[in-house]
Short mmCIF file of C-alpha atoms (C1' of nucleotides) in Angstrom, two decimals:
data_model
loop_
_atom_site.label_atom_id
_atom_site.label_comp_id
_atom_site.label_asym_id
_atom_site.label_seq_id
_atom_site.Cartn_x
_atom_site.Cartn_y
_atom_site.Cartn_z
CA MET B 1 0.00 0.00 0.00
CA PRO B 2 2.81 2.52 0.48
CA PRO B 3 3.29 3.01 -3.28
CA PHE B 4 -0.39 3.90 -3.67
CA VAL B 5 -0.12 6.64 -1.13
CA THR B 6 2.92 7.99 -2.93
CA VAL B 7 1.04 8.16 -6.21
CA ASP B 8 -1.82 10.03 -4.60
CA ARG B 9 0.54 12.56 -3.14
CA GLN B 10 2.05 13.20 -6.52
CA LYS B 11 -1.33 13.74 -8.11
CA LEU B 12 -2.16 16.14 -5.35
CA GLN B 13 0.91 18.21 -6.02
CA LYS B 14 0.33 18.35 -9.73
CA HIS B 15 -3.12 19.96 -9.26
CA ARG B 16 -2.43 21.96 -6.21
CA SER B 17 -5.80 23.65 -6.33
CA ILE B 18 -7.61 20.43 -5.50
CA GLN B 19 -8.98 20.44 -1.95
CA GLN B 20 -9.66 17.49 0.35
CA PHE B 21 -12.22 17.40 3.13
CA ASP B 22 -12.91 14.90 5.87
CA VAL B 23 -16.29 13.67 7.05
CA SER B 24 -18.38 16.44 8.67
CA GLU B 25 -15.78 19.04 7.80
CA ALA B 26 -17.08 22.48 6.77
CA ILE B 27 -16.33 23.40 3.15
CA TYR B 28 -17.71 26.91 3.10
CA ALA B 29 -20.24 29.00 5.00
CA ASN B 30 -23.18 30.95 3.64
CA GLY B 31 -22.42 34.63 3.18
CA GLY B 32 -18.72 33.90 2.75
CA GLU B 33 -16.73 34.69 -0.36
CA GLY B 34 -15.08 32.07 -2.50
CA LEU B 35 -15.04 30.10 -5.71
CA ALA B 36 -17.47 27.71 -7.29
CA TRP B 37 -16.36 24.07 -7.03
CA ARG B 38 -16.69 20.82 -8.86
CA VAL B 39 -17.17 17.78 -6.63
CA ARG B 40 -14.64 15.21 -7.83
CA LYS B 41 -15.25 12.60 -5.13
CA GLY B 42 -17.51 12.18 -2.14
CA VAL B 43 -20.82 13.69 -1.10
CA VAL B 44 -21.43 17.29 -0.11
CA ARG B 45 -24.35 18.58 1.89
CA LEU B 46 -25.74 22.09 1.41
CA ASP B 47 -27.73 23.82 4.15
CA THR B 48 -29.74 26.95 4.50
CA VAL B 49 -28.86 28.81 7.67
CA ALA B 50 -31.80 30.19 9.62
CA PRO B 51 -31.68 32.57 12.61
CA GLN B 52 -30.06 31.11 15.74
CA ASN B 53 -27.59 29.55 13.34
CA LYS B 54 -29.98 26.66 12.75
CA ARG B 55 -29.14 24.62 9.68
CA HIS B 56 -31.70 23.02 7.44
CA PHE B 57 -30.84 20.49 4.80
CA ALA B 58 -31.16 22.14 1.40
CA SER B 59 -29.37 20.01 -1.16
CA LEU B 60 -26.88 17.31 -1.94
CA ALA B 61 -23.97 17.28 -4.38
CA ILE B 62 -22.22 14.12 -5.55
CA ALA B 63 -19.28 13.45 -7.83
CA GLY B 64 -19.56 15.57 -10.96
CA ASP B 65 -21.86 18.19 -9.45
CA ILE B 66 -20.98 21.87 -9.28
CA ILE B 67 -21.56 23.81 -6.06
CA GLY B 68 -21.33 27.45 -5.16
CA CYS B 69 -22.22 28.81 -8.61
CA GLU B 70 -24.21 31.57 -7.01
CA THR B 71 -20.98 33.30 -5.97
CA LEU B 72 -20.50 34.13 -9.64
CA LEU B 73 -23.70 36.14 -9.37
CA PHE B 74 -23.90 37.39 -5.80
CA GLY B 75 -20.24 37.36 -4.83
CA CYS B 76 -20.95 35.17 -1.81
CA TYR B 77 -22.36 31.74 -0.98
CA THR B 78 -26.10 31.30 -0.50
CA PHE B 79 -25.79 27.99 1.35
CA SER B 80 -23.31 26.38 3.71
CA ALA B 81 -21.47 23.30 2.51
CA SER B 82 -20.03 20.39 4.49
CA ALA B 83 -18.62 16.97 3.66
CA LEU B 84 -20.87 13.95 4.32
CA THR B 85 -18.16 11.53 3.16
CA PRO B 86 -14.48 12.16 2.41
CA CYS B 87 -14.48 14.66 -0.44
CA GLU B 88 -12.26 16.06 -3.13
CA LEU B 89 -13.14 19.38 -4.76
CA ALA B 90 -11.61 21.33 -7.62
CA PRO B 91 -12.27 24.97 -8.55
CA TRP B 92 -14.83 25.53 -11.27
CA PRO B 93 -14.78 26.40 -14.06
CA GLU B 94 -11.48 24.75 -14.93
CA GLY B 95 -9.88 27.61 -16.81
CA ASP B 96 -7.19 25.64 -18.60
CA ARG B 97 -9.33 23.38 -20.72
CA ASN B 98 -11.73 24.49 -23.38
CA ARG B 99 -13.70 21.25 -23.49
CA SER B 100 -16.37 22.99 -21.38
CA ASN B 101 -18.41 19.89 -20.79
CA ASP B 102 -20.07 21.87 -18.03
CA THR B 103 -21.64 25.03 -19.32
CA LEU B 104 -23.94 27.01 -17.10
CA LEU B 105 -26.78 25.36 -18.96
CA ASP B 106 -25.44 21.89 -18.12
CA VAL B 107 -25.17 22.88 -14.49
CA LEU B 108 -28.73 24.19 -14.50
CA ALA B 109 -30.11 21.01 -16.05
CA LYS B 110 -28.26 18.84 -13.57
CA THR B 111 -29.40 21.00 -10.67
CA GLN B 112 -33.03 20.54 -11.69
CA GLN B 113 -32.56 16.82 -11.99
CA ARG B 114 -30.84 16.55 -8.63
CA ALA B 115 -33.58 18.60 -6.99
CA ALA B 116 -36.23 16.24 -8.35
CA GLU B 117 -34.31 13.27 -6.96
CA LEU B 118 -34.08 14.88 -3.53
CA ILE B 119 -37.80 15.61 -3.55
CA ALA B 120 -38.36 11.91 -4.21
CA LEU B 121 -36.11 11.02 -1.25
CA ARG B 122 -38.55 12.82 1.06
CA GLY B 123 -41.66 10.95 0.00
CA GLY B 124 -43.02 7.47 0.45
CA GLN B 125 -42.11 4.84 3.03
CA ALA B 126 -38.97 5.11 5.11
CA ILE B 127 -37.33 2.05 3.60
CA ASP B 128 -37.76 3.39 0.08
CA ARG B 129 -36.23 6.71 1.05
CA VAL B 130 -33.15 5.06 2.50
CA LEU B 131 -32.82 2.72 -0.46
CA GLY B 132 -33.26 5.64 -2.82
CA LEU B 133 -30.46 7.52 -1.14
CA ALA B 134 -28.20 4.47 -1.18
CA ARG B 135 -28.83 4.02 -4.90
CA LEU B 136 -28.15 7.69 -5.54
CA LEU B 137 -24.82 7.52 -3.72
CA ALA B 138 -23.63 4.13 -4.95
CA ASP B 139 -21.01 3.84 -7.65
CA PRO B 140 -21.70 1.68 -10.74
CA ALA B 141 -20.22 -1.35 -8.96
CA GLY B 142 -22.69 -0.95 -6.12
CA ASN B 143 -20.20 0.23 -3.53
CA VAL B 144 -21.39 3.03 -1.37
CA ILE B 145 -20.19 5.06 1.60
CA LEU B 146 -23.22 6.28 3.48
CA PRO B 147 -23.37 9.48 5.52
CA THR B 148 -23.93 9.15 9.29
CA ARG B 149 -27.35 7.95 10.45
CA GLN B 150 -28.08 11.48 11.61
CA ASP B 151 -27.26 12.98 8.21
CA ILE B 152 -29.34 10.39 6.38
CA ALA B 153 -32.16 11.23 8.76
CA GLU B 154 -31.98 14.93 7.94
CA ILE B 155 -31.84 14.25 4.20
CA THR B 156 -34.89 11.97 4.27
CA ASP B 157 -36.79 13.75 7.05
CA LEU B 158 -36.78 10.73 9.34
CA ARG B 159 -35.18 10.09 12.77
CA PHE B 160 -31.78 8.52 13.15
CA GLU B 161 -33.25 5.64 15.17
CA THR B 162 -35.51 4.87 12.24
CA ILE B 163 -32.57 5.02 9.84
CA SER B 164 -30.60 2.66 12.07
CA ARG B 165 -33.45 0.15 12.16
CA ILE B 166 -33.93 0.28 8.41
CA ILE B 167 -30.27 -0.13 7.56
CA LYS B 168 -30.12 -3.16 9.87
CA GLN B 169 -33.20 -4.51 8.18
CA LEU B 170 -31.60 -4.06 4.76
CA GLU B 171 -28.46 -5.77 6.04
CA ARG B 172 -30.43 -8.79 7.27
CA ALA B 173 -32.28 -8.93 3.95
CA GLY B 174 -28.94 -8.95 2.15
CA THR B 175 -29.68 -5.77 0.25
CA LEU B 176 -26.88 -3.95 2.01
CA ASP B 177 -23.70 -5.89 2.64
CA PRO B 178 -21.36 -4.26 5.16
CA ILE B 179 -17.76 -4.15 4.00
CA ARG B 180 -15.48 -5.57 6.67
CA LEU B 181 -11.93 -4.28 7.03
CA ALA B 182 -9.61 -6.23 9.33
CA GLY B 183 -12.68 -8.09 10.57
CA ILE B 184 -14.31 -4.92 11.83
CA HIS B 185 -17.93 -4.43 10.91
CA ALA B 186 -18.20 -1.15 9.00
CA THR B 187 -21.23 1.01 9.66
CA ARG B 188 -20.88 3.28 6.64
CA SER B 189 -19.39 1.21 3.82
CA PHE B 190 -21.67 -1.21 2.03
CA HIS B 191 -22.16 -3.12 -1.14
CA LEU B 192 -25.62 -2.51 -2.50
CA ALA B 193 -27.24 -5.54 -4.13
CA GLY B 194 -29.06 -5.26 -7.43
CA GLN B 195 -27.29 -2.07 -8.31
CA ALA B 196 -26.79 -1.52 -12.01
CA CYS B 197 -28.15 0.61 -14.78
CA PRO B 198 -31.68 1.69 -13.86
CA ALA B 199 -33.01 -0.37 -16.79
CA ARG B 200 -34.27 -3.61 -15.34
CA GLY B 201 -37.78 -4.94 -14.94
CA ALA B 202 -39.58 -5.62 -11.68
CA MET N 1 -67.05 43.92 -15.80
CA PRO N 2 -67.37 43.93 -19.61
CA PRO N 3 -64.79 46.74 -20.00
CA PHE N 4 -62.25 44.73 -17.99
CA VAL N 5 -62.58 41.78 -20.26
CA THR N 6 -62.08 44.02 -23.27
CA VAL N 7 -58.89 45.45 -21.83
CA ASP N 8 -57.53 41.97 -21.18
CA ARG N 9 -58.26 40.93 -24.73
CA GLN N 10 -56.36 43.91 -26.04
CA LYS N 11 -53.34 43.14 -23.92
CA LEU N 12 -53.47 39.62 -25.16
CA GLN N 13 -53.40 40.73 -28.75
CA LYS N 14 -50.54 43.13 -28.19
CA HIS N 15 -48.28 40.32 -26.92
CA ARG N 16 -49.65 37.54 -28.96
CA SER N 17 -47.03 35.11 -27.76
CA ILE N 18 -48.41 35.10 -24.23
CA GLN N 19 -50.21 31.85 -23.40
CA GLN N 20 -53.00 31.24 -20.89
CA PHE N 21 -53.72 27.95 -19.12
CA ASP N 22 -56.56 26.82 -16.94
CA VAL N 23 -56.35 24.80 -13.75
CA SER N 24 -55.02 21.27 -14.30
CA GLU N 25 -54.35 21.99 -17.96
CA ALA N 26 -51.20 20.46 -19.47
CA ILE N 27 -48.58 23.02 -20.51
CA TYR N 28 -46.07 20.69 -22.07
CA ALA N 29 -45.05 17.03 -21.85
CA ASN N 30 -41.64 15.57 -21.16
CA GLY N 31 -39.80 14.56 -24.29
CA GLY N 32 -41.70 17.12 -26.35
CA GLU N 33 -40.11 20.01 -28.19
CA GLY N 34 -40.79 23.62 -27.38
CA LEU N 35 -39.59 26.86 -25.88
CA ALA N 36 -38.54 27.87 -22.43
CA TRP N 37 -41.15 29.98 -20.63
CA ARG N 38 -41.39 32.63 -18.01
CA VAL N 39 -44.29 32.21 -15.58
CA ARG N 40 -46.03 35.60 -15.48
CA LYS N 41 -48.95 34.58 -13.29
CA GLY N 42 -50.15 31.45 -11.51
CA VAL N 43 -48.45 28.30 -10.31
CA VAL N 44 -46.96 25.58 -12.49
CA ARG N 45 -46.25 22.02 -11.42
CA LEU N 46 -43.41 20.01 -12.95
CA ASP N 47 -43.43 16.20 -12.88
CA THR N 48 -41.07 13.44 -13.74
CA VAL N 49 -42.74 10.75 -15.80
CA ALA N 50 -41.93 7.19 -14.81
CA PRO N 51 -42.82 3.99 -16.68
CA GLN N 52 -46.56 3.28 -16.90
CA ASN N 53 -46.94 7.01 -17.43
CA LYS N 54 -46.84 7.54 -13.67
CA ARG N 55 -46.18 11.14 -12.68
CA HIS N 56 -44.18 12.16 -9.67
CA PHE N 57 -44.08 15.69 -8.37
CA ALA N 58 -40.71 17.19 -9.20
CA SER N 59 -40.88 20.95 -8.84
CA LEU N 60 -42.97 24.07 -8.61
CA ALA N 61 -42.74 27.33 -10.54
CA ILE N 62 -44.43 30.55 -9.46
CA ALA N 63 -44.64 34.01 -10.98
CA GLY N 64 -41.23 35.12 -12.17
CA ASP N 65 -39.79 31.63 -12.50
CA ILE N 66 -38.43 30.24 -15.75
CA ILE N 67 -39.38 26.72 -16.85
CA GLY N 68 -38.25 24.47 -19.64
CA CYS N 69 -34.69 25.84 -19.85
CA GLU N 70 -33.39 22.36 -20.50
CA THR N 71 -34.82 22.48 -24.02
CA LEU N 72 -32.07 24.97 -24.82
CA LEU N 73 -29.63 22.18 -24.03
CA PHE N 74 -31.38 18.93 -24.92
CA GLY N 75 -33.88 20.15 -27.48
CA CYS N 76 -36.77 18.66 -25.53
CA TYR N 77 -38.42 18.93 -22.12
CA THR N 78 -37.13 16.87 -19.20
CA PHE N 79 -40.29 17.24 -17.12
CA SER N 80 -44.00 17.60 -17.79
CA ALA N 81 -45.66 20.86 -16.83
CA SER N 82 -49.24 21.56 -15.84
CA ALA N 83 -51.13 24.49 -14.35
CA LEU N 84 -52.06 24.28 -10.65
CA THR N 85 -53.85 27.61 -10.77
CA PRO N 86 -54.81 29.76 -13.77
CA CYS N 87 -51.53 30.64 -15.46
CA GLU N 88 -50.03 33.06 -17.90
CA LEU N 89 -46.74 32.21 -19.61
CA ALA N 90 -44.49 34.13 -21.97
CA PRO N 91 -41.63 32.73 -24.07
CA TRP N 92 -38.17 33.10 -22.57
CA PRO N 93 -35.81 34.71 -23.14
CA GLU N 94 -37.69 37.78 -24.27
CA GLY N 95 -35.71 38.62 -27.38
CA ASP N 96 -36.84 42.18 -27.80
CA ARG N 97 -35.48 43.70 -24.62
CA ASN N 98 -31.88 43.83 -23.58
CA ARG N 99 -32.55 44.40 -19.87
CA SER N 100 -31.75 40.73 -19.35
CA ASN N 101 -32.71 40.71 -15.71
CA ASP N 102 -32.79 36.95 -16.06
CA THR N 103 -29.48 35.59 -17.18
CA LEU N 104 -28.85 31.88 -17.06
CA LEU N 105 -27.02 32.50 -13.82
CA ASP N 106 -30.05 34.23 -12.32
CA VAL N 107 -32.21 31.31 -13.33
CA LEU N 108 -29.76 28.86 -11.78
CA ALA N 109 -29.64 30.74 -8.49
CA LYS N 110 -33.41 30.95 -8.32
CA THR N 111 -33.75 27.26 -9.17
CA GLN N 112 -31.48 26.33 -6.28
CA GLN N 113 -33.43 28.54 -3.92
CA ARG N 114 -36.76 27.16 -5.06
CA ALA N 115 -35.49 23.60 -4.67
CA ALA N 116 -34.46 24.31 -1.09
CA GLU N 117 -37.91 25.71 -0.35
CA LEU N 118 -39.58 22.62 -1.79
CA ILE N 119 -37.36 20.36 0.30
CA ALA N 120 -38.53 22.29 3.35
CA LEU N 121 -42.17 21.75 2.31
CA ARG N 122 -41.64 18.00 2.65
CA GLY N 123 -40.32 18.01 6.19
CA GLY N 124 -41.79 18.62 9.62
CA GLN N 125 -45.40 18.46 10.76
CA ALA N 126 -48.26 18.48 8.29
CA ILE N 127 -49.60 21.84 9.38
CA ASP N 128 -46.24 23.52 8.85
CA ARG N 129 -45.96 22.06 5.38
CA VAL N 130 -49.35 23.39 4.36
CA LEU N 131 -48.65 26.78 5.91
CA GLY N 132 -45.27 26.86 4.21
CA LEU N 133 -46.84 26.23 0.84
CA ALA N 134 -49.53 28.86 1.45
CA ARG N 135 -46.85 31.41 2.32
CA LEU N 136 -44.85 30.49 -0.74
CA LEU N 137 -47.84 31.00 -3.01
CA ALA N 138 -49.34 34.09 -1.38
CA ASP N 139 -48.90 37.51 -2.91
CA PRO N 140 -47.54 40.39 -0.79
CA ALA N 141 -51.08 41.31 0.27
CA GLY N 142 -51.63 37.80 1.62
CA ASN N 143 -54.06 36.67 -1.06
CA VAL N 144 -53.50 33.18 -2.29
CA ILE N 145 -55.12 30.73 -4.68
CA LEU N 146 -54.29 27.25 -3.49
CA PRO N 147 -53.97 24.21 -5.74
CA THR N 148 -56.48 21.38 -5.26
CA ARG N 149 -56.23 19.35 -2.04
CA GLN N 150 -54.86 16.50 -4.10
CA ASP N 151 -52.10 18.63 -5.61
CA ILE N 152 -51.17 20.09 -2.24
CA ALA N 153 -50.98 16.52 -0.97
CA GLU N 154 -48.57 15.47 -3.70
CA ILE N 155 -46.40 18.54 -3.18
CA THR N 156 -46.12 17.98 0.56
CA ASP N 157 -46.19 14.17 0.54
CA LEU N 158 -49.36 13.95 2.61
CA ARG N 159 -52.87 12.60 1.81
CA PHE N 160 -55.63 14.83 0.56
CA GLU N 161 -57.80 13.97 3.56
CA THR N 162 -55.04 15.28 5.81
CA ILE N 163 -54.76 18.46 3.72
CA SER N 164 -58.50 18.97 3.96
CA ARG N 165 -58.45 18.60 7.75
CA ILE N 166 -55.54 20.99 8.11
CA ILE N 167 -56.97 23.69 5.89
CA LYS N 168 -60.22 23.52 7.88
CA GLN N 169 -58.20 23.77 11.06
CA LEU N 170 -56.40 26.85 9.73
CA GLU N 171 -59.74 28.36 8.72
CA ARG N 172 -61.17 27.87 12.19
CA ALA N 173 -58.03 29.37 13.70
CA GLY N 174 -58.44 32.39 11.43
CA THR N 175 -55.08 31.89 9.74
CA LEU N 176 -56.76 31.21 6.42
CA ASP N 177 -59.78 33.32 5.56
CA PRO N 178 -61.84 31.94 2.67
CA ILE N 179 -62.76 34.58 0.11
CA ARG N 180 -66.49 34.48 -0.57
CA LEU N 181 -67.83 35.42 -3.97
CA ALA N 182 -71.59 35.82 -4.29
CA GLY N 183 -71.89 34.24 -0.88
CA ILE N 184 -70.31 30.97 -1.99
CA HIS N 185 -67.64 29.57 0.22
CA ALA N 186 -64.49 29.34 -1.89
CA THR N 187 -62.30 26.30 -1.32
CA ARG N 188 -59.21 27.59 -3.12
CA SER N 189 -59.05 31.36 -2.58
CA PHE N 190 -57.94 32.59 0.81
CA HIS N 191 -56.49 35.50 2.61
CA LEU N 192 -53.51 34.41 4.66
CA ALA N 193 -53.15 36.18 8.01
CA GLY N 194 -49.80 37.52 9.14
CA GLN N 195 -48.47 37.48 5.65
CA ALA N 196 -46.01 40.23 4.78
CA CYS N 197 -42.37 40.62 3.97
CA PRO N 198 -40.46 37.85 5.73
CA ALA N 199 -38.88 40.53 7.95
CA ARG N 200 -40.91 40.63 11.12
CA GLY N 201 -40.05 39.47 14.61
CA ALA N 202 -41.76 36.62 16.42
"C1'" DC H 1 -81.56 20.09 -12.61
"C1'" DG H 2 -78.64 16.13 -12.15
"C1'" DC H 3 -74.34 13.91 -12.18
"C1'" DA H 4 -69.25 13.87 -11.61
"C1'" DT H 5 -65.74 15.80 -9.00
"C1'" DT H 6 -63.95 17.73 -5.02
"C1'" DT H 7 -64.14 18.41 -0.24
"C1'" DT H 8 -65.36 17.28 4.37
"C1'" DT H 9 -65.78 14.32 8.26
"C1'" DG H 10 -65.57 10.04 11.18
"C1'" DA H 11 -63.56 5.63 12.95
"C1'" DT H 12 -59.73 2.85 13.14
"C1'" DA H 13 -54.91 1.12 11.98
"C1'" DC H 14 -50.15 1.49 11.60
"C1'" DA H 15 -45.60 3.53 10.49
"C1'" DC H 16 -42.69 6.25 12.50
"C1'" DG H 17 -41.49 9.26 16.50
"C1'" DT H 18 -39.99 9.56 21.19
"C1'" DC H 19 -37.53 8.33 25.22
"C1'" DA H 20 -34.21 5.63 27.34
"C1'" DA H 21 -30.73 2.03 27.97
"C1'" DT H 22 -26.92 -0.38 26.07
"C1'" DC H 23 -23.18 -1.35 22.95
"C1'" DT H 24 -19.29 -0.59 19.78
"C1'" DC H 25 -15.62 1.91 18.25
"C1'" DC H 26 -11.70 5.13 19.14
"C1'" DG H 27 -8.96 8.49 20.90
"C1'" DT H 28 -6.67 10.13 25.33
"C1'" DG H 29 -4.12 9.92 29.20
"C1'" DG H 30 -2.49 7.62 33.36
"C1'" DC W 1 -1.56 -1.92 28.79
"C1'" DC W 2 -5.80 -0.66 30.54
"C1'" DA W 3 -9.23 2.80 32.52
"C1'" DC W 4 -11.91 6.39 30.99
"C1'" DG W 5 -15.05 9.08 28.20
"C1'" DG W 6 -17.39 10.67 24.07
"C1'" DA W 7 -19.61 10.02 19.62
"C1'" DG W 8 -22.15 7.16 16.84
"C1'" DA W 9 -25.05 3.12 16.44
"C1'" DT W 10 -28.31 -0.34 18.08
"C1'" DT W 11 -32.35 -1.96 20.34
"C1'" DG W 12 -36.70 -1.99 23.14
"C1'" DA W 13 -41.17 -0.18 24.85
"C1'" DC W 14 -44.55 2.86 24.13
"C1'" DG W 15 -47.04 7.11 22.17
"C1'" DT W 16 -48.87 9.72 18.37
"C1'" DG W 17 -49.48 11.90 13.87
"C1'" DT W 18 -50.92 10.70 9.78
"C1'" DA W 19 -52.74 7.02 6.62
"C1'" DT W 20 -56.52 4.33 5.42
"C1'" DC W 21 -61.19 3.15 4.58
"C1'" DA W 22 -65.78 4.65 4.24
"C1'" DA W 23 -69.56 7.77 3.67
"C1'" DA W 24 -71.77 12.08 3.24
"C1'" DA W 25 -71.84 16.86 1.89
"C1'" DA W 26 -70.62 20.64 -1.09
"C1'" DT W 27 -69.38 22.35 -5.46
"C1'" DG W 28 -69.27 22.89 -10.37
"C1'" DC W 29 -70.36 21.79 -15.00
"C1'" DG W 30 -73.29 20.22 -18.95
#
DNA sequence: CGCATTTTTGATACACGTCAATCTCCGTGG
DNA sequence: CCACGGAGATTGACGTGTATCAAAAATGCG
């Protein structure tokens, strides 16, 4: 494993503008000044900040999403951002390349789509909400790092006890398979069964 | 009242591109081709269309919002749109004027904000969801035309019986005051008490 | 004026919330 | 190395807000 770490370090130095964030680490605060970012890895949570500094879940950004665009308009962030899983962000737009696969119009379309998905995560039975979130966050191989029970609860508008019960239930049903490292039962890393392209019959 | 109607007709002819829609009327269907629109009056509902032609609430557009932007990118609509209250739409962008108060960036920022508001409408107690929607749809004077109970239910992820009970409860509490026309008790038009700019203390 | 649609209301069931205890995992310091 | 403590997760018992089912009333349209 040492060589892998070395490679990562080198990559990091090549693009020195890339930023890393740990779980539950703040990325930026609403009202603050800064850049727009592209989420390269991980899951980012966006919150509105109400009086008394109360935070309310507002949106989710996963790999490929752009966050903080509104600074290009207002000069400051509208929401607060924090890392739900280990994250890697890069400034956006990437000035060097002209490929421009992400125009403002692309970002808008993706934002609308993401919003519709989040709306769906707050409706229906609890188990479907949790499964929906797991599917949204899983990679094509079905591997997924879930946020904490508390964060899942705030995303789906349920209680963390309910989330805990449902994840256990999905584990026992074999839908979620905890990934064990050194024999230790992981609580966040799973393999999600039946995960593939969303084109399969009932 | 005849003169009023005449005036409206004239306005309509002056801007012949303006479109009117009645309650529950389809505005456009997903996959179809068409323009982007600016909502001038009324409330528009956007749905994702799943297999078996099942519709799922995806988003809401109120006066000032832009809908159907994705056609500028994909050439067709991503969602289906229908009128929740009587609506008036105008093509966007308005080519004639250069004021451009609505750049793509403005639309993106507003879309994010609207999405966060809709997320909030699907969390917390039923009464707060209904009140939240009423506040979102009310004009500065506090007058509001609500969607049908069924549509409110789908927006807030509740059942229409629950919506009915809660609106009655708000009526009895005086928070919602039904507007009577010719002595008939309206079920959609209300005056919302304590509605003003969102800048007032507790 | 009559029928379809929407809304209201009641009785009952259940999914999820609430409260509380326990357990696991980890970092800290003696 | 182990005692300690805190954060997150699990589990149980019980309460409640909303769903569900059913029926009637109000509204609106042809």
